[in-house]
Each structure stands twice: as structure tokens, then as C-alpha cells.
Coordinates of C-alpha atoms in Angstrom, one line a residue:
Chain A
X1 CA -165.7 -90.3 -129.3
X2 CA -166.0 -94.0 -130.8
X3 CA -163.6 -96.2 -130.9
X4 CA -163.2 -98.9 -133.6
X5 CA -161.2 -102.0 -133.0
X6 CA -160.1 -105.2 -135.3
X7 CA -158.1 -108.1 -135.8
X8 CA -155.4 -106.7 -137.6
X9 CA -154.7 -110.0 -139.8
X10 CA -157.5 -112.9 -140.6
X11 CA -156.8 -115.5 -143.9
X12 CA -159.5 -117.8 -145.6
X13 CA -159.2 -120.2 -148.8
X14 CA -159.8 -119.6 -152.2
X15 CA -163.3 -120.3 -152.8
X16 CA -164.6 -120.5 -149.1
X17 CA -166.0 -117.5 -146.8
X18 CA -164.8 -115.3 -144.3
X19 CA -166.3 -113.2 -141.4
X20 CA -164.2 -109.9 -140.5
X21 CA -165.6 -108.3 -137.4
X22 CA -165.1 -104.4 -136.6
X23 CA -166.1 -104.0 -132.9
X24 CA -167.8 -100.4 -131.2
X25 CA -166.7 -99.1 -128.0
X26 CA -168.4 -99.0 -124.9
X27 CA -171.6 -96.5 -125.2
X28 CA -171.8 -96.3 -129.0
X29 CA -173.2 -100.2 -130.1
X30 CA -175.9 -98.7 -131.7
X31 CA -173.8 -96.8 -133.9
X32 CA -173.4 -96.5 -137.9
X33 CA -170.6 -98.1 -139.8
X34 CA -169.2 -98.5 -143.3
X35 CA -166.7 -101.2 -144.5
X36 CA -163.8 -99.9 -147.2
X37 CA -161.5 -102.6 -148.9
X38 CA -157.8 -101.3 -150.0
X39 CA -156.6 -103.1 -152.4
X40 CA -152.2 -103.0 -152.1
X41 CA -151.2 -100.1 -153.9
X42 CA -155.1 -98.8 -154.6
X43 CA -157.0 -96.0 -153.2
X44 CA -159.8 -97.0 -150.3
X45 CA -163.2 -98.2 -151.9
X46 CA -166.7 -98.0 -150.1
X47 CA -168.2 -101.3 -149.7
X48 CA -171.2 -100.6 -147.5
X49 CA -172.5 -98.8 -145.1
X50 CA -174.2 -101.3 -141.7
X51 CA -176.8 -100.1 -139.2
X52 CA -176.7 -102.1 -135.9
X53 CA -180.0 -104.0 -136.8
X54 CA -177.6 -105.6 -139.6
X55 CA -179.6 -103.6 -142.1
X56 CA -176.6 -102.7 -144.9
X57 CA -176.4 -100.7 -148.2
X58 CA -174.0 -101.4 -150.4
X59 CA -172.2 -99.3 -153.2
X60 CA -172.3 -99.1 -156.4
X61 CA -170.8 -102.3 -157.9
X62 CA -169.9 -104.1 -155.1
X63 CA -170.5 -107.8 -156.0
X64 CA -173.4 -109.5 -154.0
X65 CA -170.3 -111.8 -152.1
X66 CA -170.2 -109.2 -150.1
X67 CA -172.9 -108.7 -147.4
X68 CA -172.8 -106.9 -143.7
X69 CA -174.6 -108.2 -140.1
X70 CA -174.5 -107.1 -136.8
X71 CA -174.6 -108.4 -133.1
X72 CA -174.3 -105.7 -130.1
X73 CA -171.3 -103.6 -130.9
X74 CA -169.8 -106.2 -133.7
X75 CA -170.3 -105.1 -137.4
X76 CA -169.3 -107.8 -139.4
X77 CA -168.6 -107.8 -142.9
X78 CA -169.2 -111.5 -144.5
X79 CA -167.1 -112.3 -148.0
X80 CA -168.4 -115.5 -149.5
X81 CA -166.9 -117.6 -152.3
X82 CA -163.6 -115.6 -151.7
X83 CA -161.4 -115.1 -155.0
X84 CA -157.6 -114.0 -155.1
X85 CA -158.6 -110.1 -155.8
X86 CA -160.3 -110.0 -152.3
X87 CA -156.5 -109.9 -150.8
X88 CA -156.8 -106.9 -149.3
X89 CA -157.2 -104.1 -145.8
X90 CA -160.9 -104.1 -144.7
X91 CA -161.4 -100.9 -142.7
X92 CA -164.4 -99.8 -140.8
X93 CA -165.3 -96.4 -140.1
X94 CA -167.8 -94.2 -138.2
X95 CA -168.2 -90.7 -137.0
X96 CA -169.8 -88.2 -134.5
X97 CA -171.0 -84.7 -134.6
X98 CA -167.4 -83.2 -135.2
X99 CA -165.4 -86.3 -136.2
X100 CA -164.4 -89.8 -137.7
X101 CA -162.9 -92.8 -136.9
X102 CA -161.1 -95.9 -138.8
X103 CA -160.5 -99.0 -137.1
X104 CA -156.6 -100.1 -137.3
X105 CA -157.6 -102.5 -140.6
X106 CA -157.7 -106.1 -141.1
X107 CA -155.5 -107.4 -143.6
X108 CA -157.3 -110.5 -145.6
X109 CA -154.8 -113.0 -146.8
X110 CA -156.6 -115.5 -149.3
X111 CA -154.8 -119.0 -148.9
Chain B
X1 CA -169.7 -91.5 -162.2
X2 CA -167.8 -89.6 -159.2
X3 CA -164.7 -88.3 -159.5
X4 CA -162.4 -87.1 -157.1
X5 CA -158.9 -85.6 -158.4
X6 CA -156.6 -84.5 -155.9
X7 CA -153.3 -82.3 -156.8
X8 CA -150.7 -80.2 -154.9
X9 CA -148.8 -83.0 -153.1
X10 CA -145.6 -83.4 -153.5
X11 CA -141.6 -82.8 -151.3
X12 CA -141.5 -79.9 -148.3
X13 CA -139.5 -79.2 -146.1
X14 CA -140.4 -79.1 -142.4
X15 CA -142.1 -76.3 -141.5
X16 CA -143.0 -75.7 -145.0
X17 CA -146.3 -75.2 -146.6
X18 CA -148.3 -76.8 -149.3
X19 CA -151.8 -76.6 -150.3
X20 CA -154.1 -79.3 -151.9
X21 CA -157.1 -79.5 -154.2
X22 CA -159.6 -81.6 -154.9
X23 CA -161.7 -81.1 -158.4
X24 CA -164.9 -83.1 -158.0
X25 CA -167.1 -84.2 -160.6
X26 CA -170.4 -86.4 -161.6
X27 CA -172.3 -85.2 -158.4
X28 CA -174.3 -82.0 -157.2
X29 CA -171.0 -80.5 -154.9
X30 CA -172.9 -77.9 -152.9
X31 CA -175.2 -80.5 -151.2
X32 CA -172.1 -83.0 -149.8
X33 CA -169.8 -83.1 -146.9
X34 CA -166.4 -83.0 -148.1
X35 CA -163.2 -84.1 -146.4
X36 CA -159.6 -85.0 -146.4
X37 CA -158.0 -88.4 -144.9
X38 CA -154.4 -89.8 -145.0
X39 CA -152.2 -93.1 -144.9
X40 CA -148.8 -93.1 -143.7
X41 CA -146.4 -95.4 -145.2
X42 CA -147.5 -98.5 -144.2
X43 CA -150.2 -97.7 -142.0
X44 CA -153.7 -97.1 -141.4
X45 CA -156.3 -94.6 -142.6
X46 CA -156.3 -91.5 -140.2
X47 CA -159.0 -89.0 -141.2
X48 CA -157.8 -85.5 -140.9
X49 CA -160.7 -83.0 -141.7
X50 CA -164.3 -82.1 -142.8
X51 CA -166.2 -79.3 -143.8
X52 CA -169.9 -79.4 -144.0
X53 CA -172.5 -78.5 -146.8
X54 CA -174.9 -76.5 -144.9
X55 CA -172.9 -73.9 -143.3
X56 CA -169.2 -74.4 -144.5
X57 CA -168.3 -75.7 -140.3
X58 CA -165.2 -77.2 -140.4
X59 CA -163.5 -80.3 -138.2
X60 CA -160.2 -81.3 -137.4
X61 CA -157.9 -83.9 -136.2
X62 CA -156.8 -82.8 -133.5
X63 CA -152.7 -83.9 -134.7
X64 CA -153.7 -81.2 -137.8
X65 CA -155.9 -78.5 -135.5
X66 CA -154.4 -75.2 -135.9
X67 CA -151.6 -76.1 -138.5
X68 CA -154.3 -77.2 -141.1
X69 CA -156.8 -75.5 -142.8
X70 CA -159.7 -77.0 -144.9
X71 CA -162.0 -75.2 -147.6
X72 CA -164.5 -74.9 -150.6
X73 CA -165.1 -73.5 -153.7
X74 CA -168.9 -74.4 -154.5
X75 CA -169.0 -72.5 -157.9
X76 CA -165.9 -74.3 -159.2
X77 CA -166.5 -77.9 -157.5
X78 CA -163.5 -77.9 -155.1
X79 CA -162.0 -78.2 -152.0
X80 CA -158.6 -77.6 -150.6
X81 CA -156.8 -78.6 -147.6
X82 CA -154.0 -75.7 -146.5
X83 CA -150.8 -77.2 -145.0
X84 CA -148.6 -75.0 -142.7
X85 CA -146.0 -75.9 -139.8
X86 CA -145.5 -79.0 -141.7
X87 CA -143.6 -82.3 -139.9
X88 CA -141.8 -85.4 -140.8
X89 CA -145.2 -87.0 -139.5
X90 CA -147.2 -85.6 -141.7
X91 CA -146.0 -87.4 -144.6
X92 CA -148.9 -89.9 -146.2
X93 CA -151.0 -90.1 -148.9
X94 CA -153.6 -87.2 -148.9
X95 CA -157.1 -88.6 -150.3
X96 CA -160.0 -86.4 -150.9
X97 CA -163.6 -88.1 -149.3
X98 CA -166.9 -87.4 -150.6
X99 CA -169.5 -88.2 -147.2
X100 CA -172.9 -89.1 -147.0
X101 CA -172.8 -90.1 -143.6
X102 CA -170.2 -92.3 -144.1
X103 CA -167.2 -92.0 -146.8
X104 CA -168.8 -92.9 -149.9
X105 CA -166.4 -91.9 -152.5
X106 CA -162.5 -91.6 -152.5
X107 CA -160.1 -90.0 -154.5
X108 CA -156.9 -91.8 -155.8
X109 CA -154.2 -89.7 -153.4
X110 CA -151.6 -87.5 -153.8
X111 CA -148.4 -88.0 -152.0
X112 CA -146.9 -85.4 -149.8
X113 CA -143.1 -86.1 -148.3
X114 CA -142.2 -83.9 -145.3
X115 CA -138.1 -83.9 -145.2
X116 CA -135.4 -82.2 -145.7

């Protein structure tokens, strides 16, 4: 099965843009992805689900800051003109025919 | 809107039992993937089952395989998620996922404690 790895911290200032990355295992680079934010103390949110051609679809609401690319087995997710409520644990996530995966979470401190 | 409502968490004892729902509203039920995925204190988000639309097959983690049991109710809207053999490791936030492919919808938690 898949394996999902990130940075488990990253930090960015107020106003400026970050790049989290959420890497694929060997033999599954082509796979599917979604980004979740978790706010401290909130329940997950979907943010968007990324293809590996860097085509993404975002949920509903999701302000346009947020936007997804990809190169090989990186899915990155891309927060521009980052504001204080963006604090928060990115996860990524995929799945298989019988299971799914999280990544170990990035927490996003904005300076 | 979507809605997810879970309920049925709450304090066991090891080895206990306990059985969550999920009430979900604002979409057609019968024609999504539902599942169950849970945070420890502190940590990450560990998914722990799923059951399909199509044909009611159902998926486990393999730390829950055999203790856990998940399920639906298509005429009321719900799922469940039967505890058993439960352990000190199982305590976490329980939050009901709606699926697409991916997780596209999450419920707010409910809290189950395993100790005695």
C-alpha cells in the first residue's frame, strides 16, 4: 500500500506564501491525493483533491489562496498571502482498493 | 449542506464495548462510501474503516480487524462503527468521513476514553 510522507513542521510570514509538499512512495507517483487543514481544536476540513498532472479540485469554500501542483511523487499544496487562521495541520491522504492512508501532518506556523 | 453527526463516544473500560453512529444529512446516503477515522491525543489522523455503497464490502485497519465492526442503515441515513475488546490505544477522537474518492466531508468527533 502507499505510503505518505511530510515535513512534520514548516513556518512562513504573515502575508507571504508557503509550499507544503506530501511525497508518494515508490510505485504509486501517479497516484490521487487530497490535502485536509485541522485547525487546533477543529475537526479535519477537505481542501482539495490533486491528480499527479497537478490538475486539483477544490471544495466547497475554500478561498482561491489555496491551489495544489505536482512533480513525480510530490503533491504540493501552495498557500499564498498567508493570514493568521491558516495556523494549522495539513494532512494528505490517499487510498487503494481496500484502504487509506494519511501522511504524519505538517504543522504550519505563520510567523 | 453536509452534515455528519457522530454520537456514542464516551469512558470504557478495557475490554469494554461501545458502539458509534453517524446521522448524515444534506446528501443522497445510499450512493457514498462511508467511513470512520480517528486522532489520538496529540497525534495524527489514522483511518480505521470503510464500507462501500455498492455492495455494503467493508475495510479495516488492520490495529481494528476483528475487534471492530462497521455498518449502514441506508433507509435511516446512518452508519455505525461497533467497538469490542477495546484498549488503552484505542482512545482518540472517532470522526465519521463521507468519500468520494477521497474524504470529502468530516464530522465534528466524538471522543471515546479507553481506561479504567
Amino acid at each position: 500500500q502507499p505510503v505518505l510522507t511530510q515535513s512534520s513542521s514548516a513556518s512562513a510570514s504573515l502575508g507571504s506564501s508557503v509550499k507544503l509538499t506530501c511525497t508518494l512512495s515508490s510505485g504509486h507517483s501517479g497516484y490521487v491525493i487530497a490535502w485536509h487543514q485541522q485547525q487546533p481544536g477543529q475537526a479535519p476540513r477537505y481542501l482539495m483533491k490533486l491528480e499527479g498532472s497537478g490538475r486539483y479540485n477544490k471544495g466547497s469554500g475554500v478561498p482561491d489562496r489555496f491551489s495544489g501542483s505536482s512533480s513525480g511523487a510530490d503533491r504540493h499544496l501552495t498557500i499564498s498571502n498567508l493570514q493568521s487562521d491558516d495556523e494549522s495541520n495539513y494532512y494528505c491522504e490517499t487510498w487503494d482498493s481496500k484502504t487509506r492512508v494519511f501522511g504524519g501532518g505538517t504543522k504550519l506556523t505563520v510567523l | 449542506e453536509v452534515q455528519l453527526l457522530e454520537s456514542g463516544g464516551g469512558l470504557v473500560q478495557p475490554g469494554g464495548s461501545l458502539r458509534l453512529s453517524c446521522s448524515a444529512s444534506g446528501f443522497t446516503f445510499s450512493s457514498y462510501a462511508m467511513g470512520w477515522v480517528r486522532q489520538a491525543p496529540g497525534k495524527g489522523l489514522e483511518w480505521v474503516s470503510t464500507i462501500s455503497f455498492t455492495d455494503g464490502s467493508t475495510y479495516y485497519a488492520d490495529s481494528v480487524k476483528g475487534r471492530f465492526t462497521i455498518s449502514r442503515d441506508n433507509s435511516k441515513n446512518t452508519q455505525s462503527l461497533q467497538m469490542n475488546s477495546l484498549r488503552a490505544e484505542d482512545t482518540a477522537v472517532y470522526y465519521c468521513a463521507k468519500y468520494t474518492t477521497v474524504t470529502n466531508y468530516w464530522g465534528q468527533g466524538t471522543l471515546v476514553t479507553v481506561s479504567s
